[in-house]
């Protein structure tokens, strides 16, 4: 039965991957949205050509007073003209309208893969309106020419840069305008302070992992809540996992924080296991803090626990298949991280947050155990980690470690032998201190 289930999952993932590739390569995927955007950007234009020329543009014409066809303006996609500009999750597809003097008639968002719960503001009319009337000679500086959206800085600055670069290139190459070079080194505008804090946090996490000290782990978790949770509001999410799978990544200079965090999470998984969950994830840290006020510790039987853990497999499978088939990573945006750290979310986010917090009062890290796609993704990588935690052979089977593990990661095998499940283990090392034989190690 298990064999057939595995086969069905593999077939569904491969098929979804195939559909994803076909959809991604299909040129007409967003045709309808582009046609609607053309009309909004140039309502007075009577006819548009197909995309033509280099860089490619839709040319908009009117019939003038002399009954002649007159070029009124150009519409173009940032992904055609400045594809190197990336937001949080790859290129952001915007359509720009520009008249023949290089004045923007507006921008329309055709498609993006940014996490919706953080960037909902970019779809608001006020945000798009501020580009209307801007000229190719403007600087499009965030905070000066363009108002940002709090907690969506990476996305908004990518939009501003994509608009400026595309407008300048079209102005020069299609309209023959003379525009001075204003290229800036993107690394000069990086905010290095959070990177320094993050390096400190990762160093502290590594030190506490290697020295096996609980007190440092608690300090790491507390720091992560403040830095990764409330300050940078950027914990890893299932949308990130899907974007990595589908190779939709942010520009390195635009989001080095994310690269360091995601790189650390994956590398540490390959070496030891889910160190990210045990030391860095701010949401897991908040749930772990609830241990202090634990109302009542509910202990599920091993059978029930193992079944409940399959819920997160179903969730991850569903969102990965849906994201691949729909070519939209945002279907994976279900975790309540943004509700907690940015206080912005929909009814699903708030309900899941209440469930995660309420559940954790009875079962430690309730959300991590049963519902988190990121934790499962990292857990699946941890199956192949080089230095897994193991219970050594001369174990007396006293089960002290199993009782001490707050996360149900130690399982009793048929015959009574104990095994640490690398998919579930968050590397907290609590079991190590509870083995009277000192029998647990890597
Ligand atoms: S399981 Fe999810 S919420 Fe829990 S610590 Fe890991 S990533 Fe964070
Ligand atoms: S098995 Fe040990 S290290 Fe892993 S989660 Fe349980 S107590 Fe922590």
CSV table of C-alpha atoms and ligand atoms in Angstrom, one decimal:
chain,number,residue,atom,x,y,z
A,1,UNK,CA,0.0,0.0,0.0
A,2,UNK,CA,2.8,2.4,1.0
A,3,UNK,CA,4.7,1.5,-2.2
A,4,UNK,CA,1.7,2.5,-4.3
A,5,UNK,CA,1.1,5.7,-2.4
A,6,UNK,CA,4.7,6.7,-2.9
A,7,UNK,CA,4.4,5.9,-6.6
A,8,UNK,CA,1.2,8.0,-6.9
A,9,UNK,CA,2.9,10.9,-5.2
A,10,UNK,CA,6.0,10.7,-7.5
A,11,UNK,CA,3.8,10.5,-10.6
A,12,UNK,CA,1.6,13.5,-9.5
A,13,UNK,CA,4.7,15.6,-8.8
A,14,UNK,CA,6.4,14.7,-12.1
A,15,UNK,CA,3.1,15.4,-14.1
A,16,UNK,CA,2.7,18.7,-12.2
A,17,UNK,CA,6.3,19.5,-13.0
A,18,UNK,CA,5.7,18.8,-16.7
A,19,UNK,CA,2.6,21.0,-16.8
A,20,UNK,CA,4.5,23.7,-15.0
A,21,UNK,CA,7.3,23.7,-17.7
A,22,UNK,CA,4.8,23.8,-20.5
A,23,UNK,CA,2.9,26.7,-18.9
A,24,UNK,CA,6.0,28.6,-18.2
A,25,UNK,CA,7.3,28.3,-21.7
A,26,UNK,CA,3.9,29.2,-23.3
A,27,UNK,CA,4.1,32.7,-24.8
A,28,UNK,CA,0.3,33.4,-24.5
A,29,UNK,CA,0.0,32.6,-20.8
A,30,UNK,CA,-0.8,36.3,-19.8
A,31,UNK,CA,-2.2,37.5,-23.1
A,32,UNK,CA,-5.7,38.4,-21.8
A,33,UNK,CA,-4.3,40.4,-18.9
A,34,UNK,CA,-1.9,42.2,-21.2
A,35,UNK,CA,-4.7,43.1,-23.6
A,36,UNK,CA,-6.8,44.5,-20.7
A,37,UNK,CA,-3.8,46.5,-19.4
A,38,UNK,CA,-3.2,48.1,-22.9
A,39,UNK,CA,-6.7,49.6,-22.8
A,40,UNK,CA,-6.3,50.9,-19.3
A,41,UNK,CA,-2.9,52.5,-20.1
A,42,UNK,CA,-4.1,54.2,-23.3
A,43,UNK,CA,-7.9,54.4,-23.3
A,44,UNK,CA,-7.9,56.9,-26.2
A,45,UNK,CA,-5.9,54.7,-28.5
A,46,UNK,CA,-7.8,53.1,-31.3
A,47,UNK,CA,-5.5,50.2,-32.3
A,48,UNK,CA,-2.5,48.4,-30.9
A,49,UNK,CA,0.0,46.4,-33.0
A,50,UNK,CA,1.2,43.0,-31.8
A,51,UNK,CA,4.5,43.2,-29.8
A,52,UNK,CA,7.1,44.4,-32.3
A,53,UNK,CA,10.6,45.7,-32.6
A,54,UNK,CA,13.6,45.6,-30.2
A,55,UNK,CA,13.1,46.0,-27.3
A,56,UNK,CA,9.6,44.7,-28.0
A,57,UNK,CA,6.6,47.1,-27.6
A,58,UNK,CA,2.9,47.3,-28.4
A,59,UNK,CA,2.6,50.4,-30.5
A,60,UNK,CA,-0.7,52.3,-29.9
A,61,UNK,CA,-2.1,54.4,-32.8
A,62,UNK,CA,-4.9,56.9,-33.2
A,63,UNK,CA,-6.4,58.4,-36.4
A,64,UNK,CA,-5.6,62.1,-36.3
A,65,UNK,CA,-7.4,65.1,-37.7
A,66,UNK,CA,-5.7,64.6,-41.1
A,67,UNK,CA,-7.1,61.1,-41.1
A,68,UNK,CA,-3.6,59.7,-40.7
A,69,UNK,CA,-2.4,56.9,-38.4
A,70,UNK,CA,-0.4,58.6,-35.6
A,71,UNK,CA,1.7,56.9,-33.0
A,72,UNK,CA,0.3,57.8,-29.6
A,73,UNK,CA,2.6,55.8,-27.4
A,74,UNK,CA,4.2,52.5,-26.5
A,75,UNK,CA,3.3,49.7,-24.0
A,76,UNK,CA,6.0,47.3,-22.9
A,77,UNK,CA,6.7,44.7,-20.3
A,78,UNK,CA,9.5,45.1,-17.8
A,79,UNK,CA,10.2,41.3,-18.1
A,80,UNK,CA,11.0,41.9,-21.9
A,81,UNK,CA,13.0,45.1,-21.4
A,82,UNK,CA,14.8,44.7,-18.1
A,83,UNK,CA,14.5,41.0,-17.2
A,84,UNK,CA,17.5,41.2,-14.9
A,85,UNK,CA,15.5,43.2,-12.3
A,86,UNK,CA,14.1,40.7,-9.7
A,87,UNK,CA,11.9,41.1,-6.8
A,88,UNK,CA,11.6,38.8,-3.8
A,89,UNK,CA,10.6,35.8,-6.0
A,90,UNK,CA,12.0,36.4,-9.5
A,91,UNK,CA,11.0,39.0,-12.1
A,92,UNK,CA,7.9,41.1,-11.6
A,93,UNK,CA,5.9,41.3,-14.8
A,94,UNK,CA,4.7,44.9,-15.2
A,95,UNK,CA,3.3,46.6,-18.2
A,96,UNK,CA,4.2,50.3,-18.7
A,97,UNK,CA,2.5,52.8,-21.0
A,98,UNK,CA,4.7,55.7,-22.3
A,99,UNK,CA,3.8,58.5,-24.6
A,100,UNK,CA,6.2,59.6,-27.4
A,101,UNK,CA,7.8,62.3,-25.2
A,102,UNK,CA,8.8,59.7,-22.5
A,103,UNK,CA,6.0,60.4,-20.0
A,104,UNK,CA,4.5,57.4,-18.3
A,105,UNK,CA,0.7,57.0,-18.6
A,106,UNK,CA,0.8,54.4,-15.9
A,107,UNK,CA,1.8,50.9,-14.9
A,108,UNK,CA,-0.2,47.7,-14.6
A,109,UNK,CA,0.9,44.6,-12.7
A,110,UNK,CA,0.5,41.6,-15.0
A,111,UNK,CA,2.0,38.8,-12.9
A,112,UNK,CA,4.2,38.4,-9.9
A,113,UNK,CA,5.2,35.6,-7.5
A,114,UNK,CA,5.9,37.7,-4.4
A,115,UNK,CA,4.3,36.5,-1.2
A,116,UNK,CA,0.8,38.1,-1.2
A,117,UNK,CA,0.4,38.5,2.5
A,118,UNK,CA,3.4,40.9,2.5
A,119,UNK,CA,2.9,42.8,-0.8
A,120,UNK,CA,-0.9,43.2,-1.1
A,121,UNK,CA,-0.3,47.0,-1.2
A,122,UNK,CA,1.2,46.9,-4.7
A,123,UNK,CA,-2.2,46.1,-6.2
A,124,UNK,CA,-3.7,49.2,-4.6
A,125,UNK,CA,-4.7,52.0,-7.0
A,126,UNK,CA,-2.7,54.7,-5.0
A,127,UNK,CA,0.5,52.7,-5.4
A,128,UNK,CA,0.2,52.4,-9.2
A,129,UNK,CA,-1.1,56.0,-9.6
A,130,UNK,CA,2.2,57.5,-8.3
A,131,UNK,CA,4.0,56.3,-11.5
A,132,UNK,CA,1.6,58.1,-13.8
A,133,UNK,CA,3.1,61.3,-15.2
A,134,UNK,CA,6.6,60.4,-14.3
A,135,UNK,CA,9.2,61.0,-17.0
A,136,UNK,CA,12.1,58.8,-18.3
A,137,UNK,CA,14.4,61.6,-16.9
A,138,UNK,CA,13.1,61.0,-13.3
A,139,UNK,CA,15.2,59.0,-10.8
A,140,UNK,CA,12.3,56.8,-9.3
A,141,UNK,CA,14.0,56.9,-5.9
A,142,UNK,CA,12.2,55.0,-3.2
A,143,UNK,CA,11.1,57.3,-0.4
A,144,UNK,CA,11.6,60.4,-2.6
A,145,UNK,CA,9.9,59.9,-5.9
A,146,UNK,CA,8.0,56.7,-5.0
A,147,UNK,CA,6.4,55.9,-1.7
A,148,UNK,CA,7.3,52.5,-0.3
A,149,UNK,CA,5.1,50.0,1.4
A,150,UNK,CA,6.3,48.9,4.8
A,151,UNK,CA,7.6,45.3,4.9
A,152,UNK,CA,7.6,45.0,1.1
A,153,UNK,CA,10.7,47.1,0.5
A,154,UNK,CA,12.4,44.4,-1.7
A,155,UNK,CA,9.4,44.2,-4.0
A,156,UNK,CA,8.7,47.9,-4.2
A,157,UNK,CA,12.3,48.8,-4.9
A,158,UNK,CA,12.4,46.1,-7.7
A,159,UNK,CA,9.2,47.6,-9.2
A,160,UNK,CA,10.8,51.1,-9.1
A,161,UNK,CA,14.0,49.9,-10.6
A,162,UNK,CA,12.3,47.8,-13.2
A,163,UNK,CA,10.1,50.7,-14.3
A,164,UNK,CA,13.1,53.1,-14.5
A,165,UNK,CA,15.3,50.8,-16.4
A,166,UNK,CA,12.7,49.7,-18.9
A,167,UNK,CA,11.5,53.3,-19.4
A,168,UNK,CA,15.0,54.5,-20.0
A,169,UNK,CA,15.8,51.7,-22.4
A,170,UNK,CA,12.6,52.2,-24.4
A,171,UNK,CA,13.1,56.0,-24.4
A,172,UNK,CA,16.6,55.7,-25.8
A,173,UNK,CA,16.1,52.8,-28.2
A,174,UNK,CA,12.6,53.2,-29.4
A,175,UNK,CA,11.9,56.9,-29.1
A,176,UNK,CA,15.5,58.2,-29.7
A,177,UNK,CA,15.5,60.3,-26.5
A,178,UNK,CA,18.8,61.4,-25.0
A,179,UNK,CA,18.9,60.2,-21.4
A,180,UNK,CA,22.0,60.5,-19.2
A,181,UNK,CA,23.4,57.3,-17.7
A,182,UNK,CA,22.3,56.9,-14.0
A,183,UNK,CA,23.2,53.3,-13.3
A,184,UNK,CA,24.0,52.8,-9.6
A,185,UNK,CA,25.9,50.0,-8.1
A,186,UNK,CA,23.1,48.0,-6.3
A,187,UNK,CA,25.5,46.9,-3.5
A,188,UNK,CA,25.9,50.5,-2.4
A,189,UNK,CA,22.2,50.7,-1.4
A,190,UNK,CA,22.3,47.5,0.6
A,191,UNK,CA,21.4,47.9,4.3
A,192,UNK,CA,24.3,46.0,5.9
A,193,UNK,CA,23.2,46.4,9.6
A,194,UNK,CA,20.6,43.5,9.5
A,195,UNK,CA,23.3,41.3,7.8
A,196,UNK,CA,25.7,41.9,10.6
A,197,UNK,CA,22.9,41.1,13.2
A,198,UNK,CA,22.0,38.0,11.2
A,199,UNK,CA,25.6,36.8,11.0
A,200,UNK,CA,25.8,37.2,14.8
A,201,UNK,CA,22.6,35.2,15.2
A,202,UNK,CA,23.8,32.4,12.9
A,203,UNK,CA,27.1,32.3,14.7
A,204,UNK,CA,25.4,32.0,18.1
A,205,UNK,CA,23.1,29.2,16.8
A,206,UNK,CA,26.1,27.3,15.5
A,207,UNK,CA,28.0,27.7,18.7
A,208,UNK,CA,25.1,26.5,20.8
A,209,UNK,CA,24.6,23.6,18.4
A,210,UNK,CA,28.2,22.5,18.6
A,211,UNK,CA,28.6,23.2,22.3
A,212,UNK,CA,25.2,21.6,23.0
A,213,UNK,CA,24.2,24.4,25.3
A,214,UNK,CA,20.5,25.0,25.9
A,215,UNK,CA,20.9,28.5,27.3
A,216,UNK,CA,22.5,29.8,24.1
A,217,UNK,CA,19.8,28.1,22.1
A,218,UNK,CA,17.1,30.0,24.0
A,219,UNK,CA,19.1,33.3,23.4
A,220,UNK,CA,19.2,32.4,19.7
A,221,UNK,CA,15.5,31.8,19.6
A,222,UNK,CA,14.8,35.1,21.4
A,223,UNK,CA,17.1,37.0,19.0
A,224,UNK,CA,15.4,35.3,16.0
A,225,UNK,CA,12.0,36.4,17.2
A,226,UNK,CA,13.2,40.0,17.3
A,227,UNK,CA,15.5,40.1,14.2
A,228,UNK,CA,14.0,37.6,11.7
A,229,UNK,CA,10.4,37.9,12.9
A,230,UNK,CA,9.5,41.4,13.9
A,231,UNK,CA,12.4,43.5,12.5
A,232,UNK,CA,13.1,41.9,9.1
A,233,UNK,CA,9.7,40.1,8.9
A,234,UNK,CA,11.3,37.5,6.7
A,235,UNK,CA,11.1,33.9,8.0
A,236,UNK,CA,11.4,31.2,5.4
A,237,UNK,CA,8.0,30.1,4.1
A,238,UNK,CA,6.5,27.5,1.8
A,239,UNK,CA,6.3,30.1,-0.9
A,240,UNK,CA,10.1,30.3,-0.6
A,241,UNK,CA,10.4,26.6,-0.9
A,242,UNK,CA,8.3,26.5,-4.1
A,243,UNK,CA,10.2,29.5,-5.5
A,244,UNK,CA,13.5,27.6,-4.9
A,245,UNK,CA,12.0,24.5,-6.6
A,246,UNK,CA,10.9,26.5,-9.6
A,247,UNK,CA,14.0,28.7,-9.7
A,248,UNK,CA,12.4,32.0,-9.0
A,249,UNK,CA,14.9,33.7,-6.8
A,250,UNK,CA,15.4,37.3,-5.7
A,251,UNK,CA,18.3,39.3,-7.0
A,252,UNK,CA,21.3,38.8,-4.7
A,253,UNK,CA,22.0,42.4,-4.1
A,254,UNK,CA,18.3,43.1,-3.5
A,255,UNK,CA,17.9,40.5,-0.7
A,256,UNK,CA,21.2,39.2,0.6
A,257,UNK,CA,19.5,38.6,4.0
A,258,UNK,CA,17.3,36.0,2.4
A,259,UNK,CA,20.2,34.3,0.6
A,260,UNK,CA,22.2,34.0,3.9
A,261,UNK,CA,19.1,32.7,5.8
A,262,UNK,CA,18.0,30.2,3.2
A,263,UNK,CA,21.6,29.2,2.5
A,264,UNK,CA,22.2,28.5,6.2
A,265,UNK,CA,18.9,26.6,6.5
A,266,UNK,CA,19.7,24.3,3.6
A,267,UNK,CA,23.4,23.8,4.3
A,268,UNK,CA,22.9,23.1,8.0
A,269,UNK,CA,20.2,20.6,7.0
A,270,UNK,CA,22.7,18.8,4.8
A,271,UNK,CA,25.2,18.7,7.7
A,272,UNK,CA,23.2,18.2,10.8
A,273,UNK,CA,19.4,18.4,10.3
A,274,UNK,CA,16.7,21.0,11.0
A,275,UNK,CA,19.0,23.5,12.8
A,276,UNK,CA,16.8,26.3,11.3
A,277,UNK,CA,13.8,25.0,13.1
A,278,UNK,CA,15.6,24.5,16.4
A,279,UNK,CA,17.5,27.7,16.5
A,280,UNK,CA,16.5,30.3,13.9
A,281,UNK,CA,12.8,30.2,12.9
A,282,UNK,CA,11.0,33.0,14.8
A,283,UNK,CA,7.6,31.3,14.5
A,284,UNK,CA,8.8,28.1,16.0
A,285,UNK,CA,10.6,30.2,18.7
A,286,UNK,CA,7.3,31.9,19.7
A,287,UNK,CA,5.6,28.5,19.9
A,288,UNK,CA,8.4,27.2,22.0
A,289,UNK,CA,8.1,30.1,24.3
A,290,UNK,CA,4.5,29.0,25.0
A,291,UNK,CA,6.1,26.0,26.7
A,292,UNK,CA,6.6,28.4,29.7
A,293,UNK,CA,2.8,28.8,30.0
A,294,UNK,CA,1.9,25.3,28.9
A,295,UNK,CA,-1.7,24.7,30.1
A,296,UNK,CA,-1.7,20.9,29.9
A,297,UNK,CA,0.7,18.6,28.1
A,298,UNK,CA,-1.3,16.3,25.9
A,299,UNK,CA,0.5,13.1,25.0
A,300,UNK,CA,-0.8,11.4,21.9
A,301,UNK,CA,-0.1,7.7,21.4
A,302,UNK,CA,2.7,7.0,18.9
A,303,UNK,CA,0.2,5.7,16.4
A,304,UNK,CA,-2.0,8.8,16.6
A,305,UNK,CA,1.1,11.1,16.6
A,306,UNK,CA,2.5,9.5,13.4
A,307,UNK,CA,-0.9,9.8,11.7
A,308,UNK,CA,-1.3,13.4,12.7
A,309,UNK,CA,2.1,14.2,11.3
A,310,UNK,CA,0.9,13.1,7.8
A,311,UNK,CA,-1.3,16.2,7.7
A,312,UNK,CA,1.7,18.3,6.8
A,313,UNK,CA,2.7,15.9,4.1
A,314,UNK,CA,-0.7,16.3,2.5
A,315,UNK,CA,-0.5,20.1,2.8
A,316,UNK,CA,3.0,20.3,1.2
A,317,UNK,CA,2.0,17.8,-1.5
A,318,UNK,CA,-1.2,19.8,-2.3
A,319,UNK,CA,0.5,23.2,-2.4
A,320,UNK,CA,3.5,22.0,-4.5
A,321,UNK,CA,1.2,20.3,-7.1
A,322,UNK,CA,-1.2,23.3,-7.2
A,323,UNK,CA,1.7,25.8,-7.5
A,324,UNK,CA,3.3,23.8,-10.3
A,325,UNK,CA,0.1,23.3,-12.2
A,326,UNK,CA,-1.1,26.9,-11.8
A,327,UNK,CA,2.4,28.3,-12.3
A,328,UNK,CA,1.8,30.3,-9.2
A,329,UNK,CA,3.8,29.9,-6.0
A,330,UNK,CA,1.4,32.1,-4.0
A,331,UNK,CA,-0.9,29.1,-3.5
A,332,UNK,CA,1.6,28.1,-0.9
A,333,UNK,CA,1.1,31.3,1.2
A,334,UNK,CA,-0.9,29.7,4.0
A,335,UNK,CA,1.5,29.9,7.0
A,336,UNK,CA,0.4,32.5,9.6
A,337,UNK,CA,3.9,34.1,9.9
A,338,UNK,CA,2.9,37.4,8.4
A,339,UNK,CA,-0.2,37.6,10.7
A,340,UNK,CA,2.0,37.3,13.7
A,341,UNK,CA,5.0,39.4,12.6
A,342,UNK,CA,3.3,42.1,10.5
A,343,UNK,CA,-0.2,41.9,11.9
A,344,UNK,CA,-1.5,41.7,8.3
A,345,UNK,CA,-3.4,38.7,7.1
A,346,UNK,CA,-6.7,37.2,6.0
A,347,UNK,CA,-9.2,35.1,7.9
A,348,UNK,CA,-7.2,31.9,7.1
A,349,UNK,CA,-3.9,33.4,8.5
A,350,UNK,CA,-5.7,34.6,11.7
A,351,UNK,CA,-7.5,31.3,12.2
A,352,UNK,CA,-4.3,29.3,11.7
A,353,UNK,CA,-2.4,31.6,14.0
A,354,UNK,CA,-5.1,31.0,16.7
A,355,UNK,CA,-4.9,27.2,16.1
A,356,UNK,CA,-1.1,27.3,16.2
A,357,UNK,CA,-1.0,29.2,19.5
A,358,UNK,CA,-3.9,27.4,21.0
A,359,UNK,CA,-2.6,23.9,20.0
A,360,UNK,CA,0.9,24.7,21.3
A,361,UNK,CA,-0.6,25.3,24.8
A,362,UNK,CA,-1.3,21.5,24.8
A,363,UNK,CA,1.2,20.0,22.4
A,364,UNK,CA,4.7,21.6,22.1
A,365,UNK,CA,5.2,23.3,18.7
A,366,UNK,CA,1.8,22.1,17.5
A,367,UNK,CA,2.1,23.9,14.1
A,368,UNK,CA,5.7,22.7,13.5
A,369,UNK,CA,4.7,19.1,14.2
A,370,UNK,CA,1.5,18.8,12.1
A,371,UNK,CA,1.1,21.8,9.7
A,372,UNK,CA,4.4,23.4,8.6
A,373,UNK,CA,5.5,22.9,5.0
A,374,UNK,CA,8.9,24.6,5.6
A,375,UNK,CA,9.7,22.3,8.5
A,376,UNK,CA,8.7,19.3,6.4
A,377,UNK,CA,10.7,20.5,3.4
A,378,UNK,CA,13.8,20.9,5.6
A,379,UNK,CA,13.0,17.6,7.3
A,380,UNK,CA,13.0,15.8,4.0
A,381,UNK,CA,16.5,17.2,3.2
A,382,UNK,CA,17.6,16.2,6.7
A,383,UNK,CA,17.0,12.6,5.8
A,384,UNK,CA,20.3,12.9,3.9
A,385,UNK,CA,22.3,14.9,6.4
A,386,UNK,CA,25.9,13.8,7.0
A,387,UNK,CA,25.9,14.0,10.8
A,388,UNK,CA,22.5,12.9,12.0
A,389,UNK,CA,21.7,12.4,15.7
A,390,UNK,CA,21.6,8.8,16.5
A,391,UNK,CA,20.9,6.5,19.4
A,392,UNK,CA,23.9,4.2,19.7
A,393,UNK,CA,23.7,0.4,19.7
A,394,UNK,CA,24.2,-0.2,23.4
A,395,UNK,CA,20.9,1.6,24.3
A,396,UNK,CA,19.1,0.1,27.3
A,397,UNK,CA,15.7,1.1,25.9
A,398,UNK,CA,14.8,2.9,29.1
A,399,UNK,CA,12.9,5.5,26.9
A,400,UNK,CA,14.0,8.4,29.0
A,401,UNK,CA,15.0,10.2,25.8
A,402,UNK,CA,11.6,9.5,24.2
A,403,UNK,CA,9.8,11.0,27.2
A,404,UNK,CA,12.1,14.0,27.2
A,405,UNK,CA,11.8,14.9,23.5
A,406,UNK,CA,9.2,17.6,23.4
A,407,UNK,CA,8.6,17.2,19.7
A,408,UNK,CA,7.8,13.5,19.4
A,409,UNK,CA,10.8,12.9,17.2
A,410,UNK,CA,11.9,9.6,18.9
A,411,UNK,CA,10.0,6.6,17.8
A,412,UNK,CA,9.9,3.1,19.2
A,413,UNK,CA,10.6,0.5,16.4
A,414,UNK,CA,9.1,-3.0,16.4
A,415,UNK,CA,11.3,-4.9,18.8
A,416,UNK,CA,11.7,-1.9,21.2
A,417,UNK,CA,14.7,-0.2,19.6
A,418,UNK,CA,14.5,3.6,19.6
A,419,UNK,CA,15.1,5.7,16.6
A,420,UNK,CA,15.4,9.5,16.1
A,421,UNK,CA,13.3,10.5,13.0
A,422,UNK,CA,15.5,13.0,11.1
A,423,UNK,CA,12.4,14.5,9.4
A,424,UNK,CA,10.9,15.5,12.8
A,425,UNK,CA,14.0,16.2,14.9
A,426,UNK,CA,14.7,19.9,15.3
A,427,UNK,CA,18.2,19.4,16.8
A,428,UNK,CA,17.3,20.9,20.2
A,429,UNK,CA,19.5,18.4,22.0
A,430,UNK,CA,17.1,18.0,25.0
A,431,UNK,CA,17.3,14.2,24.6
A,432,UNK,CA,21.1,14.3,24.9
A,433,UNK,CA,20.9,15.6,28.5
A,434,UNK,CA,18.3,13.0,29.4
A,435,UNK,CA,20.1,9.8,28.3
A,436,UNK,CA,21.6,8.3,31.5
A,437,UNK,CA,24.1,6.4,29.3
A,438,UNK,CA,25.3,9.4,27.3
A,439,UNK,CA,24.3,7.2,24.4
A,440,UNK,CA,23.0,9.8,21.9
A,441,UNK,CA,25.4,11.4,19.4
A,442,UNK,CA,26.2,12.1,15.8
B,1,LIG,S1,8.5,23.7,11.5
B,1,LIG,FE1,8.0,25.6,10.5
B,1,LIG,S2,7.3,27.0,12.0
B,1,LIG,FE2,8.3,25.3,13.1
B,1,LIG,S3,10.3,26.0,13.4
B,1,LIG,FE3,10.3,24.9,11.4
B,1,LIG,S4,9.9,26.4,9.9
B,1,LIG,FE4,9.4,27.3,11.8
B,2,LIG,S1,15.2,13.9,19.2
B,2,LIG,FE1,16.4,15.0,20.6
B,2,LIG,S2,17.3,16.7,19.4
B,2,LIG,FE2,15.6,15.8,18.2
B,2,LIG,S3,13.8,17.1,18.7
B,2,LIG,FE3,13.8,15.3,20.1
B,2,LIG,S4,14.9,16.1,21.9
B,2,LIG,FE4,15.4,17.5,20.3
